[in-house]
Coordinates of C-alpha atoms in Angstrom, one line a residue:
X27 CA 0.0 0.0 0.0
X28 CA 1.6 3.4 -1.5
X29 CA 1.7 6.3 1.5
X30 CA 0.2 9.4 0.9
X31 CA 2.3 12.8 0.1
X32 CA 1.3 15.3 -2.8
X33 CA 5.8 14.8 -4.0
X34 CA 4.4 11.2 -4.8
X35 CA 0.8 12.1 -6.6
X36 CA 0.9 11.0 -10.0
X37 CA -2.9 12.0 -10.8
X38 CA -4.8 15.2 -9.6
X39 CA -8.5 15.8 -10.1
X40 CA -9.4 19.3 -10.3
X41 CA -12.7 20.9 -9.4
X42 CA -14.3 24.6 -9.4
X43 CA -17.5 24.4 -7.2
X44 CA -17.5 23.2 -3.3
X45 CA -20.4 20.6 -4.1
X46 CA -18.4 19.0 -7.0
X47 CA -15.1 19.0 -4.7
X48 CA -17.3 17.5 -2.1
X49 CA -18.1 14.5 -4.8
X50 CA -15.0 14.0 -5.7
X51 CA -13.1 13.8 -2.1
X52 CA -16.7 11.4 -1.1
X53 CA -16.3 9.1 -4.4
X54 CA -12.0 8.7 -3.9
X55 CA -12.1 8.7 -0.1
X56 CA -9.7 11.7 0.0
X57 CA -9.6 12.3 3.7
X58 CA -6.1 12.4 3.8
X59 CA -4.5 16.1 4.5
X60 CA -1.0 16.4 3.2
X61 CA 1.0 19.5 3.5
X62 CA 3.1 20.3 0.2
X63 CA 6.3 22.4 -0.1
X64 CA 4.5 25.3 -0.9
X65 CA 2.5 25.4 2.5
X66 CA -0.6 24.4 0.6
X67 CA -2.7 21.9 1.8
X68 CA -3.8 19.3 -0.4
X69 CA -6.4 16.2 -0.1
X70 CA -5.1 13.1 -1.1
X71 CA -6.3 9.7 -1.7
X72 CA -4.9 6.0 -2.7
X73 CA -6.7 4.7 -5.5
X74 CA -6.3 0.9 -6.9
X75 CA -6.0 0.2 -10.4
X76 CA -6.0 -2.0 -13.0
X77 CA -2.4 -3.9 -12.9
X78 CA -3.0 -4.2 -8.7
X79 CA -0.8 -1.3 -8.3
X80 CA -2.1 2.0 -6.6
X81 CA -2.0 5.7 -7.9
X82 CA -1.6 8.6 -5.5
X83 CA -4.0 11.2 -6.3
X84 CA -4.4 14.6 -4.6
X85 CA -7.9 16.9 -4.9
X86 CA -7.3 20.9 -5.7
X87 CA -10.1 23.6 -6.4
X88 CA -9.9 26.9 -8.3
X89 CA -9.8 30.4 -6.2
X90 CA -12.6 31.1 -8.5
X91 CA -14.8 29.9 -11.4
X92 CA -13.4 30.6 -14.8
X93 CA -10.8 29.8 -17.3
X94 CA -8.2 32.0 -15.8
X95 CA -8.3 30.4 -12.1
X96 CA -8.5 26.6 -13.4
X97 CA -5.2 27.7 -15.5
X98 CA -3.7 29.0 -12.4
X99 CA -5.1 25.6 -10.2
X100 CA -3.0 24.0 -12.6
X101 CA 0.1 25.7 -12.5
X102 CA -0.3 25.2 -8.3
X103 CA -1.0 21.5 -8.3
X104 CA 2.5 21.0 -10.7
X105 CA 4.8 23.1 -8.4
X106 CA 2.8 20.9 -5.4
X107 CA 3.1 17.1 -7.4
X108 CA 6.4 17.0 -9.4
X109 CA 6.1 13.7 -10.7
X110 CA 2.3 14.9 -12.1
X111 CA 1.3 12.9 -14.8
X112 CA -2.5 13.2 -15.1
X113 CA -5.2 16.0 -14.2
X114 CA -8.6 15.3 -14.8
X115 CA -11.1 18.1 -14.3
X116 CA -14.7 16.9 -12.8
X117 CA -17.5 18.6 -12.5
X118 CA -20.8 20.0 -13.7
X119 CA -22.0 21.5 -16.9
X120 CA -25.3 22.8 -19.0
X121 CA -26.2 20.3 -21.7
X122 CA -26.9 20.9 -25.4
X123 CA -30.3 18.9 -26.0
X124 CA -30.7 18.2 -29.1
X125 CA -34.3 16.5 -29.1
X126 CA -34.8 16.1 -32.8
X127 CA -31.7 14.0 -33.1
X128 CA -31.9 11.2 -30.1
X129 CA -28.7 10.1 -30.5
X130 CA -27.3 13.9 -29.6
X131 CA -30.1 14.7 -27.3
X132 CA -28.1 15.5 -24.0
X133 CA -30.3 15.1 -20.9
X134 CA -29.8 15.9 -16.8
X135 CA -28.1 13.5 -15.3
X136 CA -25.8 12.9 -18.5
X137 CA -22.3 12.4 -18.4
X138 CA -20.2 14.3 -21.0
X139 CA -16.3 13.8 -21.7
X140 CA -14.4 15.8 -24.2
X141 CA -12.3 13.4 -26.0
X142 CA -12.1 15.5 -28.6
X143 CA -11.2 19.3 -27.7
X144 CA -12.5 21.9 -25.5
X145 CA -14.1 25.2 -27.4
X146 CA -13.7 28.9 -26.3
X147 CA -16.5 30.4 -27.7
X148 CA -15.7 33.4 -25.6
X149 CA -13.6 35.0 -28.2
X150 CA -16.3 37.1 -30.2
X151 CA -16.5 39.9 -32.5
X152 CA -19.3 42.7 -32.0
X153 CA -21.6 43.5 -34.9
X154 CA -24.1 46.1 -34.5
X155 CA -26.4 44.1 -35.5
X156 CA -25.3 40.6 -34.3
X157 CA -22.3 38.9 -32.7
X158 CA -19.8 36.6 -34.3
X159 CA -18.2 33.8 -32.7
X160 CA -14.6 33.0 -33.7
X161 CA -13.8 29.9 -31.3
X162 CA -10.5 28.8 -30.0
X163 CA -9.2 25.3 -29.6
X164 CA -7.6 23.0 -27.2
X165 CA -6.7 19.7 -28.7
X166 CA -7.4 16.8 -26.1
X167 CA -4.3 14.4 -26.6
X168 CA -4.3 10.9 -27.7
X169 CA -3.3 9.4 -24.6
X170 CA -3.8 7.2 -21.6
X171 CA -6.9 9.2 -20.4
X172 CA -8.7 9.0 -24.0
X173 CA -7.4 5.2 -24.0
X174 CA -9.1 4.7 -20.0
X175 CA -12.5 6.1 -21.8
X176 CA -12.0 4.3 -25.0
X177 CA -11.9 1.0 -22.9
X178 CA -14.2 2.2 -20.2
X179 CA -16.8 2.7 -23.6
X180 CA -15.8 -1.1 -24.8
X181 CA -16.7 -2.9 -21.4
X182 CA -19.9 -0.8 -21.5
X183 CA -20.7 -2.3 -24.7
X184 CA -21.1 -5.6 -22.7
X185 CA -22.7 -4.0 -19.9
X186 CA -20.0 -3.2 -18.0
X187 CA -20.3 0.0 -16.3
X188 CA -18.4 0.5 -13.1
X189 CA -19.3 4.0 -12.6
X190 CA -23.0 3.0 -12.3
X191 CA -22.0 1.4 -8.9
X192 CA -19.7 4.2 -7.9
X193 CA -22.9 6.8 -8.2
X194 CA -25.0 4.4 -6.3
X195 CA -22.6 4.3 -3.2
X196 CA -22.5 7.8 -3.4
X197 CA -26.1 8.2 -3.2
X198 CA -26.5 5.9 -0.9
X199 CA -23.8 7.2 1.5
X200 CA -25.2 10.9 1.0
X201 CA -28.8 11.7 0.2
X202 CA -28.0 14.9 -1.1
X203 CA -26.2 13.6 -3.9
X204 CA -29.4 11.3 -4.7
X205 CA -30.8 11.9 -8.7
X206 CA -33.7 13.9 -8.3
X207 CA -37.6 12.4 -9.4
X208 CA -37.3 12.1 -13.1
X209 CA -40.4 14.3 -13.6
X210 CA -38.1 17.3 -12.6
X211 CA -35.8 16.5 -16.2
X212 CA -38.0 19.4 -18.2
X213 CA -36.6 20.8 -20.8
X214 CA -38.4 24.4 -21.0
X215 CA -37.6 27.2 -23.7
X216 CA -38.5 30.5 -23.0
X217 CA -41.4 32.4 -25.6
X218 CA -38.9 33.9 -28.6
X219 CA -40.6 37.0 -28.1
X220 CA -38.4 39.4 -25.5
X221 CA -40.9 41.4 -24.2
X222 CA -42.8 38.1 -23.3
X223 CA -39.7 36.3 -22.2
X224 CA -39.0 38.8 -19.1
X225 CA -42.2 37.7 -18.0
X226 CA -42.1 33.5 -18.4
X227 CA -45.9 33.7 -19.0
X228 CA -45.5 31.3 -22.2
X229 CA -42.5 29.5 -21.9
X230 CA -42.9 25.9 -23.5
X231 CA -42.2 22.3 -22.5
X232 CA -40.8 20.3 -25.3
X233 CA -41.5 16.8 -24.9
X234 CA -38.0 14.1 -24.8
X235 CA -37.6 11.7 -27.9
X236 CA -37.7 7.9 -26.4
X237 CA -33.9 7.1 -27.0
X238 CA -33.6 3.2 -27.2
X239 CA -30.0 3.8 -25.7
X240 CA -31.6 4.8 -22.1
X241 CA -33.8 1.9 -22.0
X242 CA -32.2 -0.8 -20.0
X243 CA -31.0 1.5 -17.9
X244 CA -33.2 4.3 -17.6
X245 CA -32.0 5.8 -13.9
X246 CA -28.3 5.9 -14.7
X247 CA -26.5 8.2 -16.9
X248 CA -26.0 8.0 -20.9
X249 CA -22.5 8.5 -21.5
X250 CA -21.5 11.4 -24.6
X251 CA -18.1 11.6 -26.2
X252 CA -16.6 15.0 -28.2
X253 CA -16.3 18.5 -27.7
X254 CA -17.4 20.8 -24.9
X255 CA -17.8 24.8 -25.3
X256 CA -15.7 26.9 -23.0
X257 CA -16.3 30.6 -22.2
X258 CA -16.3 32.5 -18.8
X259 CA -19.9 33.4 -19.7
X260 CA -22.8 31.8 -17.7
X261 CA -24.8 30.5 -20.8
X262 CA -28.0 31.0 -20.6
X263 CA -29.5 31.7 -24.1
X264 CA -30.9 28.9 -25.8
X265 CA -30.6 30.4 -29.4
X266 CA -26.9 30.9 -28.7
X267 CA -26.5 27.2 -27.3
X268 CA -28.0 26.0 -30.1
X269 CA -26.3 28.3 -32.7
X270 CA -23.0 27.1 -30.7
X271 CA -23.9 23.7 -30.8
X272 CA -24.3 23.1 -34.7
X273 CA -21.5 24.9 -35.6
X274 CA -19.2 23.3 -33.2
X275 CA -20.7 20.1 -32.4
X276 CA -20.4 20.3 -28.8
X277 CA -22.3 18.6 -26.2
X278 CA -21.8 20.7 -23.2
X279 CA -21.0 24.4 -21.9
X280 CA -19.0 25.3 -18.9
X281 CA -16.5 27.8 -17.3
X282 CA -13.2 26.3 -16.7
X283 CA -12.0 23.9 -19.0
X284 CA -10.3 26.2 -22.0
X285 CA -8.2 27.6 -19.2
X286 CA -7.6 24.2 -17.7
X287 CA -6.8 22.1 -20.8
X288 CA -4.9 25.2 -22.0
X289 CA -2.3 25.2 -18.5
X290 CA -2.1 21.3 -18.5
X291 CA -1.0 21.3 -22.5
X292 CA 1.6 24.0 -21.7
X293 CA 2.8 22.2 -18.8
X294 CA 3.1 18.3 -21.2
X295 CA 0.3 16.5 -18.5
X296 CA -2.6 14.5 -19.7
X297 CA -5.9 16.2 -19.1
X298 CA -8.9 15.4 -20.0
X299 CA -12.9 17.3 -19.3
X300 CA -15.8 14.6 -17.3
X301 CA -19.2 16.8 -16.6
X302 CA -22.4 15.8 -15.6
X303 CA -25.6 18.1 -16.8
X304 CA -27.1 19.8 -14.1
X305 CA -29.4 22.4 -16.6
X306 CA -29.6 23.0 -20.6
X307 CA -28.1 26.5 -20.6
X308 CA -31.5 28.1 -20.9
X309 CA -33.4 31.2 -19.5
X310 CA -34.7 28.5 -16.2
X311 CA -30.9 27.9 -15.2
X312 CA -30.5 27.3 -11.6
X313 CA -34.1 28.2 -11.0
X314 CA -36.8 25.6 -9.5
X315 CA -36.6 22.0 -10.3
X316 CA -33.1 22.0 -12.6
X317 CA -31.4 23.4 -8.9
X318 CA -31.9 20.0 -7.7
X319 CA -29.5 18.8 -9.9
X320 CA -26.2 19.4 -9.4
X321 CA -25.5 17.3 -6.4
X322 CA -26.6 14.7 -8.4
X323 CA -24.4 15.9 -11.6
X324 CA -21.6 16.4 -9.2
X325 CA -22.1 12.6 -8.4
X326 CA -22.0 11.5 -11.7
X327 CA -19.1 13.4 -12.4
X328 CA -16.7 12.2 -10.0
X329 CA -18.0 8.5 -10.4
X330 CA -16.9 8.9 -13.9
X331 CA -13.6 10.1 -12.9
X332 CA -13.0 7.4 -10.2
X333 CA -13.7 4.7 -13.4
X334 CA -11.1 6.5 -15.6
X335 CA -8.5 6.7 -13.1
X336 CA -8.9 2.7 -12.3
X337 CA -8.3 2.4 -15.5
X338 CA -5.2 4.2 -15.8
X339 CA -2.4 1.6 -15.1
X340 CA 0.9 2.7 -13.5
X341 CA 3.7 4.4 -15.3
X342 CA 5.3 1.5 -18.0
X343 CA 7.9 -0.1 -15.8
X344 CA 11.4 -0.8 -18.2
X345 CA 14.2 -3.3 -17.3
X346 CA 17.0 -1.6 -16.1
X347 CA 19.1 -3.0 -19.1
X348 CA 16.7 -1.5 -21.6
X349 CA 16.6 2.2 -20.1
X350 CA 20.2 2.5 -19.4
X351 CA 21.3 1.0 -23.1
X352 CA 18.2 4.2 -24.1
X353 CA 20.1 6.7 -21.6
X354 CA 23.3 6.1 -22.9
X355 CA 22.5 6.5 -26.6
X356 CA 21.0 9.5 -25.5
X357 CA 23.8 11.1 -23.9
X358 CA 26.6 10.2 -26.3
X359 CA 24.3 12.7 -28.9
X360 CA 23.0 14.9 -26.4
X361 CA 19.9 14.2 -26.8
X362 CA 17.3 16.2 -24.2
X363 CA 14.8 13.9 -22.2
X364 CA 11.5 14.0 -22.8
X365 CA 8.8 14.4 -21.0
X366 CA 7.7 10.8 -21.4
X367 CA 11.0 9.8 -20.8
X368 CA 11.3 11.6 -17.7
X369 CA 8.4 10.0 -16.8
X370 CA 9.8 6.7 -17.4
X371 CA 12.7 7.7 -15.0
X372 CA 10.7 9.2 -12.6
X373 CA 8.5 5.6 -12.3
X374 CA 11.8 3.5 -11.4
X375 CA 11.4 1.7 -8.4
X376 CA 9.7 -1.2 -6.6
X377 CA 7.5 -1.9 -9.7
X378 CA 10.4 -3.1 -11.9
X379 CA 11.7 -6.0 -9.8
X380 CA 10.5 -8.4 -7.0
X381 CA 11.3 -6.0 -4.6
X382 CA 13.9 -7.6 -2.2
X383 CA 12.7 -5.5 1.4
X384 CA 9.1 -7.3 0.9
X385 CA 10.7 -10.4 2.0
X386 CA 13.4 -8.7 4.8
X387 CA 12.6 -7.1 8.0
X388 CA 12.5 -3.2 7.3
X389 CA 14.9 -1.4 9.7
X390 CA 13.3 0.5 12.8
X391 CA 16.4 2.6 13.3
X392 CA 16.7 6.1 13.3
X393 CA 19.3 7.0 11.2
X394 CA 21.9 5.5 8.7
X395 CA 23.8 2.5 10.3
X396 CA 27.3 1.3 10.1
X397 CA 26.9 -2.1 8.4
X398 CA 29.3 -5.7 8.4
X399 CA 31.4 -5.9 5.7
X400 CA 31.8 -10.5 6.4
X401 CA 30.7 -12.2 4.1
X402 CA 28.0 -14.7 6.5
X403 CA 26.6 -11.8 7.2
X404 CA 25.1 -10.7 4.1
X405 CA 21.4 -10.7 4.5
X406 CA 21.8 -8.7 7.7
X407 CA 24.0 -5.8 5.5
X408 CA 21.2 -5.9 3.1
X409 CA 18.7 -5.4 5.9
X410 CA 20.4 -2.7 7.3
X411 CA 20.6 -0.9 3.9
X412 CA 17.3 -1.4 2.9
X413 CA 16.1 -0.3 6.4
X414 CA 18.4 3.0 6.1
X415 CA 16.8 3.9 2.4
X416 CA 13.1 3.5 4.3
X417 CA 14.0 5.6 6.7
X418 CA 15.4 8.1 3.9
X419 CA 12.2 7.9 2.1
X420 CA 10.3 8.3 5.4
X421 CA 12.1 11.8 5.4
X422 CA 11.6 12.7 2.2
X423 CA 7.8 12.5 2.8
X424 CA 7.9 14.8 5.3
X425 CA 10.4 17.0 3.4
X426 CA 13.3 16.5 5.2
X427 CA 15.3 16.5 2.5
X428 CA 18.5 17.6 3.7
X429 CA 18.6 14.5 5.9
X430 CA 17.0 12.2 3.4
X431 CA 19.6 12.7 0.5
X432 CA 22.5 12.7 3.7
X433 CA 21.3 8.6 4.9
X434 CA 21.3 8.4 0.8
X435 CA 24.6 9.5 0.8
X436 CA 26.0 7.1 3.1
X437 CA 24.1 4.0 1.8
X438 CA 25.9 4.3 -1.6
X439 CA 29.4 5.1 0.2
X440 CA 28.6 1.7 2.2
X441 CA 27.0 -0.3 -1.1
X442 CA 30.4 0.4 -2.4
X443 CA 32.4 -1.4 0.2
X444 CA 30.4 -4.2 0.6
X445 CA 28.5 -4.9 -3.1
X446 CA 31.4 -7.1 -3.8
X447 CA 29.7 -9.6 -1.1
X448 CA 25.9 -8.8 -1.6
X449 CA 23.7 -11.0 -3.6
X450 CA 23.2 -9.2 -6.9
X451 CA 19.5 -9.3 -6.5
X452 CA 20.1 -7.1 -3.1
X453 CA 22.4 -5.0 -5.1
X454 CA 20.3 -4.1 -7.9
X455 CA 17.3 -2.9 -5.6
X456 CA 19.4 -0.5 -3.2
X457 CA 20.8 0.9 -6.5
X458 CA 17.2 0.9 -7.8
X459 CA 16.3 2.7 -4.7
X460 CA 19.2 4.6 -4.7
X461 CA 18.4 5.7 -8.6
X462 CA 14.3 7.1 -7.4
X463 CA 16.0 8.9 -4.6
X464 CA 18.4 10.9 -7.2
X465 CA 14.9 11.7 -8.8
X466 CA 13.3 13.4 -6.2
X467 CA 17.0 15.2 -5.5
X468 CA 16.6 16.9 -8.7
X469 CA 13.2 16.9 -8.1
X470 CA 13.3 19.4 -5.2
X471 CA 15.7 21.9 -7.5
X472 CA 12.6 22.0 -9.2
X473 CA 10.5 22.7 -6.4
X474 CA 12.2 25.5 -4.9
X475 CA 13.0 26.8 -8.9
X476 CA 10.4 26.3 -11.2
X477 CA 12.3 27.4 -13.8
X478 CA 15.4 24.9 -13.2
X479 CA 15.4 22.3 -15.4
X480 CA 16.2 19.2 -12.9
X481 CA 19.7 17.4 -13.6
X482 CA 18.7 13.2 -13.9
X483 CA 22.4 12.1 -14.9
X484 CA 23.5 11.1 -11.3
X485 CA 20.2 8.6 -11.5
X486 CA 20.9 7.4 -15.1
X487 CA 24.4 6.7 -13.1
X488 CA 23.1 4.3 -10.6
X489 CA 21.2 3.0 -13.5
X490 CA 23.3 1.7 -15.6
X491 CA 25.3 0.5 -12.2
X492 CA 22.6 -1.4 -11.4
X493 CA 22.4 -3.1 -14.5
X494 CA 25.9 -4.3 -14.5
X495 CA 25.4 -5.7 -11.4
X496 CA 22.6 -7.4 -12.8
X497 CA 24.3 -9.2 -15.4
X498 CA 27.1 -10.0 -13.0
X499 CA 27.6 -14.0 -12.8

């Protein structure tokens, strides 16, 4: 089981509203408070996945709502998580119905993911006599969050829809996050008239399509892949949401995620949008019955997100032999890393062998021991070196640094005067060890420098080390 410190979070789910954080933190189990460098506190929870291995995701919320304050959340959670790989932003939306096509009708309760990009339809151009919408774009990538949904989409094919379950315990745990009667989903327009409008005397309910989709499950969500709209406008004009939605194909409007896809593309993380429909951007927004829904979209929402990161598997562990043989062709050219393959370094640990300490005694010391060098006692030197690198990264989780990287220090001084009598197996892992410890080193330049660029060559060292040792007879 992983510990819990925002330097380890690999995943962060980002939220605007205080009932969609509430969701999220209910749904993950993010009761955790971890402090990080910056003084900020962040909620953080251990989520299981798909290979049996757990990710370490931490909870943020924007100052405010808007484009501009998701870009900033983003900006804060990457100084706070410096091996940040994913963010994911969950919350709730208005829905583009769409009742004369069923199959792009867009409902309360619905669950919409842009898998495609995110639309700032803010951008405009005033006409005297109109306005003209020239949208902006923010590509989603082709990654391990579309590949999550593109799976999660597959197994629902043969009725396999984990989030279902997720909103159910959810609802059950907390009434107020319960789907409201399904007599309150009413999709009314306002009279076109505006002098008849400001007074709601003939607004109109237009009746919903059956949609075959929705029939075997009729109380649970129907799931919509594309493009979401963007704009730090509270839309709330019909004609405009359906002008919007046929020209840009879109299924949903919100605040937050141009500014939030925008910050995570400019910083290389996965991102990806998951709202649920709380309203259909019309003149009755957040007025009687639709109110009732956002709990219940915030649910949705943050069940979604729970399935996608489940689905995520860990970062792809290498052999040693085949990183370090990468490394080295890398440096003889010069040859920058790349994200990716910083993330590949940054992932080196436990995961890539059978780690030895899960069958030896951790060390309850306090501080780096002097070890014996004879060769009978072996297994108790690599005790005592495994025991001094917990106790390192028992420090660095706390941010002790300065005495973490010092026990580091004097592990590999020791490793060097006894490796010659170790088992190679115990060898490789303390240099493994050794190698994630150099990470968060240049890691922490980082932290107290965003602009440093962090230096991995003393890890690709203990790298290669450790795969000679490996392939030592």
């Amino acid at each position: 089981m992983a510990t819990l410190a925002t330097a380890d979070a690999t995943i962060a789910v980002i939220t605007a509203l205080s009932i969609e954080s509430a969701a999220v933190q209910q749904m993950l189990a993010a009761s955790t408070r971890c402090r990080a460098p910056s003084g900020r506190i962040r909620l953080a929870a251990i989520v299981p996945n798909v290979d049996g291995s757990d990710h370490i995701v931490v909870i943020a919320q924007t100052s405010a709502m808007g484009n501009v304050p998701a870009a900033e959340a983003i900006a804060q959670v990457r100084d706070d998580c410096p091996r940040l790989q994913h963010v994911i932003f969950a919350g709730i939306a208005g829905g583009a119905p769409y009742p004369s096509r069923v199959q792009r009708h867009v409902r309360l309760g619905d669950i919409v993911v842009a898998t495609d990009c995110i639309v700032n339809y803010g951008n405009r151009k005033e006409h005297e006599e109109r306005q003209e919408v020239r949208p902006q774009y923010v590509q989603i990538p082709d990654g391990q969050l579309t590949s999550a949904v593109r799976r999660l989409e597959t197994a629902a094919v043969a009725g396999q829809r984990p989030w279902d379950g997720h909103i159910e315990q959810l609802s059950q745990g907390n009434s107020e996050f319960r789907r409201p009667p399904a007599e309150t989903d009413q999709l009314i327009e306002a009279n076109p008239y505006p002098i008849l409008r400001r007074f709601r005397l003939w607004d109109r309910t237009i009746r919903h399509p059956s949609d075959p989709a929705r029939a075997l499950k009729p109380q649970f969500p129907r799931i919509f892949l594309g493009r979401i709209a963007s704009a730090d406008i509270v839309q709330a004009n019909p004609t405009m949401r359906d002008q919007i939605r046929d020209q840009q194909n879109v299924r949903a409007f919100e605040m937050e995620g141009y500014g939030f896809s925008f910050g995570a593309m400019n910083r290389q993380l996965g991102y990806i949008v998951v709202r649920g429909i709380c309203d259909y951007a019309n003149p009755r927004k957040n007025r009687g019955s639709e109110d009732q829904w956002q709990r219940y979209a915030a649910n949705v929402a943050a069940a979604y997100t729970l399935a996608i990161i489940r689905e995520l598997p860990t970062a792809p562990a290498k052999q040693v032999r085949e990183f370090a043989s990468f490394a080295r062709m890398l440096q003889r050219d010069g040859t920058a890393f790349t994200p990716a393959e910083t993330a590949v370094l940054q992932s080196i640990g436990s995961a890539i062998v059978t780690p030895l300490s899960t069958e030896l005694a951790p060390s309850q010391s306090g501080g780096a021991r002097t070890t014996d060098s004879r060769p009978e006692g072996t297994e108790q030197l690599a005790r005592d070196l495994l025991g001094n690198l917990d106790r390192a990264d028992e420090l660095q989780r706390v941010y002790d640094f300065d005495q973490a990287f010092a026990i580091a220090d004097q592990v590999e001084h020791q490793l060097t005067v006894v490796e010659s009598v170790l088992a190679p197996d115990a060898s490789t892992e303390i240099l493994f060890r050794l190698a994630k410890l150099e990470v968060s080193r240049a890691d922490a330049v980082r932290i107290q420098d965003p602009n440093a660029t962090p230096d991995y060559s003393r890890a690709l060292e203990l790298l290669e080390r450790a795969n000679r040792v490996g392939h030592r007879p």
